[in-house]
Amino acid sequence: MTITHLVTHSGGFHADELLSSVVLTRLFPQAELLRSRDRKSIAPAAHKIIYDVGGTYDGEAQIFDHHQRPGPLRGDGQPFSSFGLIWAHYGRAYLAEMDVSKDAVEAIHAEFDAKFVLPIDLLDNGAMEPSVAGPLSILTLPALLGSLKPVFDDPSPTADDDAFFGALPIARSFVEAQIRNLAAKVRSRDIVIKAIANAGTSPILELPMGMPYRSALDQAEAEHMLFVIHPRGDDWTLNGIKLSNDTFEQRADLPAAWAGLTDKELEETSGVQGAKFCHNARFIAVANSREAILKMAKIAVQNVH
């Protein structure tokens, strides 16, 4: 039977049912999204998907609540929110709708679940404190989406619904951007692996354009790579390689003498005609040609201690 209604609870909203709505409205664009606690509205039916309300979890009945005791748990014992349940049941179909290639669906489904969905689940269930983000907790996605709720003294009887439907496209943009980036990382992997092979023992990795490369470096165990070069518009860039995605520390920094220099001053200091810019933090430099950036890269390698 065709799904005609997507039903979640009325009143204030949280990230889990908002993000669930992103997935479900993409899969069932013709369905009405209804926010209600009315018993008739949240009663299971073949034409409904009910989530974050209803008092039970039953995938076959298309009802996905997690507030009951005991609540649904992942295989490792961590709790689901409605978002985790919806992602487990509908995430693969959502990725297909996002034009993710069939051979990448499982990997992206798992990575998105681990990096994006699970934190939402844990925060919503109180299994993780927002304080783990420290002073950046206000910038977590649940906090940002929560800030879109109406203020306490908004007199409009539709304030909660208006805020929910206003927040929905914002939430959608975050989810879709994450999926696009994960899909791009998969597409880039073969290109980077080939470039690593072409580089051989060289510590300089040349790519045809800017692209994600960190996971491919790890996969290839290319620990000898120190710098990456690639074209950027009419210029070429030379980049350091971070030790991990969780730090700004690099395998090697660009020469200290280049820091903060531009144009003629950088040309004179580096001895490279066409050198244009080096960031003060020594993680990126720019030149006007491939030849110039290669010279800068070789000098940078020679300066590594």
XYZ file of N, CA, C and O in Angstrom, residues 89-233:
580
model
N 16.164 1.219 8.902
C 15.142 0.626 8.034
C 15.090 1.260 6.650
O 14.821 0.559 5.659
N 15.329 2.566 6.565
C 15.103 3.278 5.302
C 16.354 3.962 4.739
O 16.293 4.545 3.656
N 17.464 3.886 5.469
C 18.659 4.605 5.039
C 19.194 4.152 3.699
O 19.618 4.979 2.879
N 19.185 2.867 3.433
C 19.710 2.367 2.156
C 18.856 2.846 0.992
O 19.385 3.228 -0.055
N 17.550 2.828 1.179
C 16.659 3.333 0.121
C 16.866 4.829 -0.080
O 16.829 5.332 -1.219
N 17.114 5.538 1.019
C 17.388 6.974 0.928
C 18.662 7.228 0.123
O 18.699 8.121 -0.734
N 19.694 6.447 0.376
C 20.951 6.617 -0.368
C 20.738 6.354 -1.848
O 21.316 7.046 -2.701
N 19.923 5.367 -2.177
C 19.610 5.108 -3.584
C 18.906 6.302 -4.208
O 19.190 6.680 -5.354
N 18.002 6.922 -3.451
C 17.317 8.121 -3.945
C 18.286 9.283 -4.121
O 18.056 10.176 -4.939
N 19.367 9.264 -3.359
C 20.402 10.295 -3.472
C 21.423 9.966 -4.565
O 22.453 10.626 -4.687
N 21.126 8.926 -5.349
C 21.975 8.511 -6.477
C 23.352 8.023 -6.050
O 24.334 8.136 -6.804
N 23.440 7.473 -4.845
C 24.678 6.821 -4.429
C 24.798 5.508 -5.199
O 23.822 4.757 -5.322
N 25.980 5.229 -5.734
C 26.167 4.012 -6.527
C 25.903 2.777 -5.664
O 26.196 2.757 -4.461
N 25.365 1.734 -6.290
C 24.959 0.539 -5.557
C 26.111 -0.073 -4.776
O 25.928 -0.543 -3.657
N 27.302 -0.059 -5.363
C 28.432 -0.702 -4.696
C 28.958 0.112 -3.518
O 29.810 -0.368 -2.762
N 28.464 1.340 -3.347
C 28.921 2.183 -2.235
C 27.872 2.321 -1.141
O 28.167 2.878 -0.077
N 26.662 1.810 -1.373
C 25.563 2.040 -0.434
C 25.877 1.496 0.951
O 25.700 2.200 1.964
N 26.340 0.259 1.044
C 26.572 -0.336 2.364
C 27.634 0.416 3.147
O 27.477 0.681 4.341
N 28.731 0.765 2.465
C 29.818 1.467 3.151
C 29.373 2.843 3.639
O 29.673 3.249 4.770
N 28.642 3.570 2.792
C 28.196 4.908 3.172
C 27.108 4.824 4.245
O 27.079 5.641 5.176
N 26.238 3.830 4.140
C 25.210 3.649 5.167
C 25.858 3.447 6.526
O 25.451 4.064 7.524
N 26.875 2.614 6.583
C 27.544 2.330 7.855
C 28.324 3.535 8.364
O 28.292 3.844 9.566
N 29.018 4.242 7.476
C 29.820 5.379 7.913
C 28.934 6.527 8.392
O 29.229 7.168 9.408
N 27.862 6.790 7.667
C 26.936 7.841 8.088
C 26.290 7.482 9.422
O 26.107 8.338 10.295
N 25.966 6.218 9.590
C 25.376 5.771 10.850
C 26.342 6.011 12.013
O 25.948 6.532 13.062
N 27.610 5.648 11.804
C 28.583 5.754 12.886
C 28.931 7.199 13.218
O 29.073 7.561 14.393
N 29.068 8.035 12.198
C 29.574 9.384 12.411
C 28.484 10.433 12.617
O 28.732 11.471 13.234
N 27.294 10.174 12.117
C 26.241 11.193 12.136
C 25.023 10.740 12.947
O 24.530 11.478 13.794
N 24.559 9.508 12.682
C 23.318 9.052 13.310
C 23.532 8.677 14.770
O 22.763 9.092 15.649
N 24.564 7.892 15.050
C 24.791 7.426 16.414
C 24.917 8.570 17.422
O 24.307 8.496 18.507
N 25.678 9.631 17.145
C 25.722 10.727 18.123
C 24.357 11.337 18.407
O 24.070 11.713 19.548
N 23.518 11.432 17.375
C 22.152 11.939 17.588
C 21.399 10.989 18.521
O 20.712 11.419 19.462
N 21.512 9.691 18.263
C 20.852 8.693 19.114
C 21.286 8.834 20.568
O 20.461 8.832 21.491
N 22.600 8.926 20.779
C 23.127 8.964 22.143
C 22.716 10.232 22.872
O 22.319 10.192 24.051
N 22.798 11.361 22.203
C 22.411 12.622 22.832
C 20.923 12.639 23.157
O 20.512 13.093 24.229
N 20.110 12.143 22.244
C 18.660 12.180 22.459
C 18.246 11.300 23.630
O 17.269 11.605 24.334
N 18.985 10.222 23.855
C 18.656 9.299 24.938
C 19.369 9.615 26.246
O 19.216 8.888 27.228
N 20.155 10.690 26.253
C 20.897 11.021 27.455
C 22.049 10.076 27.730
O 22.580 10.039 28.845
N 22.455 9.289 26.718
C 23.577 8.366 26.877
C 24.906 9.051 26.617
O 25.961 8.448 26.793
N 24.850 10.279 26.177
C 26.040 11.104 25.978
C 25.687 12.514 26.415
O 24.612 13.020 26.083
N 26.563 13.149 27.162
C 26.316 14.513 27.619
C 26.757 15.511 26.550
O 27.828 15.336 25.940
N 25.971 16.557 26.302
C 26.408 17.585 25.345
C 27.762 18.186 25.716
O 28.497 18.657 24.855
N 28.097 18.113 27.008
C 29.349 18.719 27.471
C 30.581 18.051 26.899
O 31.685 18.603 27.004
N 30.438 16.856 26.261
C 31.620 16.221 25.666
C 32.201 17.103 24.569
O 33.380 16.996 24.232
N 31.371 17.992 24.012
C 31.853 18.916 22.977
C 32.493 20.155 23.579
O 32.968 21.023 22.844
N 32.492 20.241 24.925
C 33.128 21.375 25.586
C 32.467 22.687 25.193
O 31.243 22.766 25.025
N 33.281 23.740 25.016
C 32.708 25.049 24.673
C 32.048 25.081 23.297
O 31.326 26.018 22.987
N 32.262 24.022 22.500
C 31.635 23.965 21.171
C 30.284 23.266 21.199
O 29.680 23.073 20.141
N 29.794 22.906 22.375
C 28.533 22.171 22.446
C 27.383 22.954 21.824
O 26.450 22.368 21.272
N 27.446 24.277 21.876
C 26.385 25.099 21.283
C 26.361 24.962 19.771
O 25.365 25.283 19.120
N 27.465 24.451 19.194
C 27.562 24.322 17.745
C 27.275 22.911 17.254
O 27.401 22.637 16.060
N 26.912 21.988 18.157
C 26.533 20.655 17.703
C 25.225 20.753 16.922
O 24.411 21.659 17.145
N 24.997 19.812 16.023
C 23.793 19.874 15.193
C 22.504 19.840 16.026
O 21.592 20.638 15.753
N 22.380 18.979 17.035
C 21.150 19.032 17.836
C 20.921 20.392 18.478
O 19.784 20.871 18.549
N 22.005 21.036 18.938
C 21.847 22.349 19.560
C 21.435 23.393 18.530
O 20.577 24.247 18.787
N 22.033 23.344 17.354
C 21.695 24.315 16.312
C 20.250 24.136 15.846
O 19.520 25.120 15.672
N 19.836 22.881 15.656
C 18.450 22.647 15.244
C 17.482 23.019 16.371
O 16.412 23.572 16.120
N 17.886 22.746 17.608
C 17.042 23.114 18.739
C 16.857 24.612 18.874
O 15.826 25.080 19.364
N 17.867 25.370 18.430
C 17.772 26.830 18.525
C 16.707 27.393 17.593
O 16.332 28.565 17.713
N 16.203 26.568 16.675
C 15.173 27.015 15.739
C 13.758 26.865 16.302
O 12.786 27.230 15.642
N 13.651 26.335 17.510
C 12.336 26.246 18.153
C 11.800 27.648 18.456
O 12.577 28.595 18.607
N 10.502 27.788 18.579
C 9.962 29.110 18.927
C 10.331 29.499 20.351
O 10.559 28.641 21.206
N 10.378 30.788 20.609
C 10.647 31.267 21.969
C 9.441 30.968 22.857
O 8.318 30.779 22.378
N 9.675 30.936 24.152
C 8.650 30.454 25.089
C 7.371 31.284 25.066
O 6.288 30.780 25.331
N 7.483 32.579 24.744
C 6.297 33.431 24.813
C 5.748 33.788 23.428
O 5.036 34.785 23.274
N 6.073 32.957 22.445
C 5.447 33.134 21.131
C 3.969 32.775 21.257
O 3.620 31.647 21.610
N 3.054 33.715 20.995
C 1.628 33.464 21.242
C 0.938 32.661 20.144
O -0.210 32.242 20.321
N 1.615 32.413 19.031
C 0.957 31.740 17.908
C 0.617 30.300 18.259
O 1.478 29.549 18.744
N -0.615 29.866 18.000
C -0.994 28.472 18.274
C -0.289 27.487 17.341
O -0.281 26.282 17.608
N 0.272 27.973 16.251
C 0.980 27.093 15.310
C 2.495 27.272 15.395
O 3.220 26.847 14.495
N 2.968 27.887 16.465
C 4.390 28.229 16.563
C 5.290 26.997 16.439
O 6.302 27.017 15.723
N 4.939 25.910 17.140
C 5.784 24.713 17.101
C 5.830 24.102 15.701
O 6.895 23.745 15.200
N 4.656 23.976 15.093
C 4.623 23.409 13.743
C 5.336 24.311 12.748
O 6.072 23.827 11.869
N 5.129 25.609 12.856
C 5.790 26.546 11.942
C 7.310 26.437 12.072
O 8.034 26.431 11.061
N 7.784 26.335 13.305
C 9.222 26.229 13.524
C 9.757 24.902 12.994
O 10.835 24.846 12.385
N 8.995 23.824 13.218
C 9.415 22.504 12.725
C 9.560 22.514 11.208
O 10.593 22.086 10.668
N 8.552 22.994 10.521
C 8.597 22.973 9.059
C 9.589 23.996 8.511
O 10.098 23.831 7.404
N 9.899 25.022 9.290
C 10.958 25.945 8.889
C 12.334 25.340 9.071
O 13.263 25.622 8.302
N 12.477 24.487 10.095
C 13.766 23.849 10.369
C 14.045 22.679 9.425
O 15.211 22.327 9.214
N 12.983 22.099 8.862
C 13.150 20.896 8.047
C 14.103 21.089 6.862
O 15.007 20.268 6.663
N 13.957 22.126 6.051
C 14.904 22.278 4.936
C 16.334 22.552 5.396
O 17.292 22.199 4.699
N 16.480 23.147 6.568
C 17.825 23.374 7.107
C 18.450 22.045 7.494
O 19.609 21.750 7.164
N 17.686 21.218 8.184
C 18.171 19.884 8.540
C 18.484 19.074 7.285
O 19.486 18.352 7.224
N 17.632 19.208 6.277
C 17.841 18.478 5.024
C 19.183 18.851 4.388
O 19.904 17.994 3.878
N 19.527 20.126 4.439
C 20.769 20.556 3.803
C 21.975 19.920 4.487
O 22.959 19.570 3.806
N 21.930 19.742 5.810
C 23.040 19.106 6.518
C 23.155 17.632 6.145
O 24.251 17.124 5.888
N 22.024 16.926 6.140
C 22.053 15.497 5.824
C 22.548 15.285 4.394
O 23.448 14.459 4.140
N 21.992 16.015 3.461
C 22.367 15.820 2.058
C 23.816 16.192 1.801
O 24.499 15.534 1.010
N 24.309 17.222 2.474
C 25.716 17.594 2.312
C 26.622 16.486 2.828
O 27.648 16.162 2.202
N 26.273 15.889 3.963
C 27.078 14.795 4.497
C 27.104 13.609 3.541
O 28.164 13.015 3.298
N 25.952 13.266 2.995
C 25.885 12.132 2.064
C 26.688 12.438 0.799
O 27.429 11.578 0.298
N 26.553 13.632 0.273
C 27.325 13.992 -0.930
C 28.821 13.904 -0.669
O 29.591 13.428 -1.517
N 29.255 14.352 0.511
C 30.675 14.308 0.834
C 31.168 12.877 1.010
O 32.279 12.547 0.570
N 30.370 12.039 1.637
C 30.763 10.640 1.777
C 30.838 9.949 0.417
O 31.757 9.167 0.151
N 29.867 10.247 -0.459
C 29.891 9.665 -1.794
C 31.093 10.159 -2.587
O 31.725 9.404 -3.343
N 31.438 11.432 -2.424
C 32.605 11.990 -3.120
C 33.889 11.325 -2.639
O 34.806 11.073 -3.434
N 33.953 11.046 -1.339
C 35.137 10.386 -0.794
C 35.311 9.000 -1.412
O 36.433 8.600 -1.742
N 34.217 8.295 -1.595
C 34.272 6.982 -2.237
C 34.748 7.125 -3.686
O 35.607 6.367 -4.152
N 34.196 8.109 -4.402
C 34.593 8.300 -5.804
C 36.064 8.681 -5.932
O 36.736 8.313 -6.890
N 36.558 9.434 -4.958
C 37.938 9.906 -5.053
C 38.950 8.820 -4.736
O 40.115 8.917 -5.138
N 38.527 7.781 -4.016
C 39.490 6.816 -3.485
C 40.310 6.148 -4.587
O 41.537 6.037 -4.483
N 39.665 5.701 -5.658
C 40.391 5.036 -6.740
C 41.376 5.988 -7.416
O 42.475 5.577 -7.814
N 40.970 7.253 -7.545
C 41.856 8.247 -8.167
C 43.108 8.440 -7.319
O 44.230 8.482 -7.833
N 42.921 8.543 -6.016
C 44.057 8.780 -5.121
C 44.958 7.552 -5.055
O 46.187 7.668 -5.085
N 44.363 6.377 -4.984
C 45.163 5.143 -4.947
C 46.030 5.046 -6.202
O 47.220 4.687 -6.130
N 45.484 5.393 -7.352
C 46.253 5.372 -8.598
C 47.373 6.402 -8.548
O 48.507 6.137 -8.980
N 47.080 7.586 -8.012
C 48.102 8.632 -7.918
C 49.230 8.217 -6.979
O 50.406 8.520 -7.222
N 48.896 7.524 -5.894
C 49.915 7.030 -4.969
C 50.820 6.030 -5.678
O 52.057 6.061 -5.541
N 50.199 5.146 -6.454
C 50.989 4.168 -7.202
C 51.908 4.858 -8.209
O 53.076 4.481 -8.367
N 51.386 5.886 -8.879
C 52.191 6.614 -9.860
C 53.364 7.338 -9.193
O 54.437 7.486 -9.793
N 53.160 7.803 -7.962
C 54.215 8.534 -7.255
C 55.343 7.622 -6.798
O 56.477 8.084 -6.595
N 55.061 6.347 -6.617
C 56.098 5.421 -6.183
C 56.641 5.791 -4.818
O 55.891 5.966 -3.856
N 57.954 5.952 -4.744
C 58.594 6.281 -3.464
C 58.674 7.786 -3.212
O 59.177 8.211 -2.172
N 58.180 8.591 -4.132
C 58.234 10.034 -3.962
C 57.383 10.465 -2.772
O 56.280 9.936 -2.563
N 57.842 11.449 -1.999
C 57.036 11.968 -0.886
C 56.015 13.011 -1.335
O 55.322 13.596 -0.502
N 55.925 13.236 -2.645
C 55.017 14.248 -3.187
C 53.897 13.550 -3.959
O 54.157 12.822 -4.923
N 52.674 13.763 -3.535
C 51.508 13.168 -4.181
C 50.863 14.207 -5.091
O 50.457 15.269 -4.627
N 50.767 13.901 -6.376
C 50.138 14.826 -7.321
C 48.750 14.318 -7.686
O 48.593 13.194 -8.162
N 47.744 15.170 -7.463
C 46.362 14.839 -7.786
C 45.865 15.727 -8.920
O 46.337 16.853 -9.081
N 44.889 15.254 -9.694
C 44.399 16.046 -10.825
C 43.525 17.230 -10.416
O 43.259 18.118 -11.220
N 43.070 17.235 -9.160
C 42.239 18.331 -8.641
C 42.172 18.163 -7.129
O 42.582 17.133 -6.587
N 41.649 19.158 -6.443
C 41.431 19.009 -5.013
C 40.366 17.962 -4.751
O 39.315 17.969 -5.406
N 40.625 17.041 -3.823
C 39.681 15.968 -3.519
C 40.045 15.346 -2.169
O 41.170 15.528 -1.685
N 39.121 14.618 -1.537
C 39.462 13.914 -0.306
C 40.536 12.864 -0.586
O 40.417 12.108 -1.547
N 41.570 12.813 0.242
C 42.640 11.841 -0.001
C 43.103 11.123 1.257
O 43.826 10.132 1.188
N 42.682 11.599 2.425
C 43.217 11.075 3.667
C 42.954 9.581 3.823
O 43.855 8.807 4.173
N 41.716 9.126 3.598
C 41.390 7.715 3.821
C 42.130 6.816 2.841
O 42.516 5.694 3.186
N 42.346 7.296 1.611
C 43.089 6.504 0.627
C 44.555 6.376 1.022
O 45.178 5.324 0.822
N 45.124 7.450 1.585
C 46.501 7.378 2.081
C 46.619 6.319 3.172
O 47.571 5.527 3.193
N 45.651 6.307 4.074
C 45.659 5.313 5.151
C 45.499 3.904 4.583
O 46.185 2.967 5.004
N 44.583 3.762 3.627
C 44.340 2.455 3.019
C 45.596 1.932 2.341
O 45.913 0.739 2.422
N 46.315 2.817 1.655
C 47.527 2.419 0.933
C 48.755 2.359 1.835
O 49.827 1.961 1.379
N 48.583 2.762 3.115
C 49.688 2.810 4.062
C 50.863 3.608 3.498
O 52.027 3.222 3.622
N 50.512 4.746 2.874
C 51.519 5.591 2.217
C 52.095 6.585 3.220
O 51.924 7.805 3.093
N 52.785 6.073 4.210
C 53.329 6.917 5.271
C 54.467 7.807 4.783
O 54.842 8.773 5.456
N 55.045 7.462 3.622
C 56.173 8.249 3.112
C 55.732 9.558 2.466
O 56.546 10.441 2.234
N 54.429 9.687 2.189
C 53.929 10.905 1.560
C 53.962 12.063 2.557
O 53.474 11.947 3.678
N 54.521 13.202 2.124
C 54.629 14.360 2.999
C 53.801 15.549 2.527
O 53.326 16.339 3.344
N 53.666 15.695 1.201
C 52.973 16.850 0.646
C 52.099 16.433 -0.535
O 52.361 15.428 -1.195
N 51.060 17.242 -0.782
C 50.135 17.008 -1.896
C 50.106 18.256 -2.765
O 50.018 19.381 -2.250
N 50.175 18.055 -4.084
C 50.023 19.178 -5.012
C 48.864 18.894 -5.955
O 48.576 17.747 -6.286
N 48.188 19.968 -6.372
C 47.121 19.833 -7.363
C 46.766 21.212 -7.916
O 47.023 22.239 -7.274
N 46.183 21.241 -9.120
C 45.760 22.531 -9.672
C 44.564 23.084 -8.937
O 43.734 22.337 -8.406
N 44.475 24.431 -8.902
C 43.322 25.113 -8.321
C 43.073 26.346 -9.165
O 43.769 27.350 -9.039
N 42.083 26.246 -10.037
C 41.861 27.331 -10.982
C 43.070 27.477 -11.891
O 43.545 26.496 -12.474
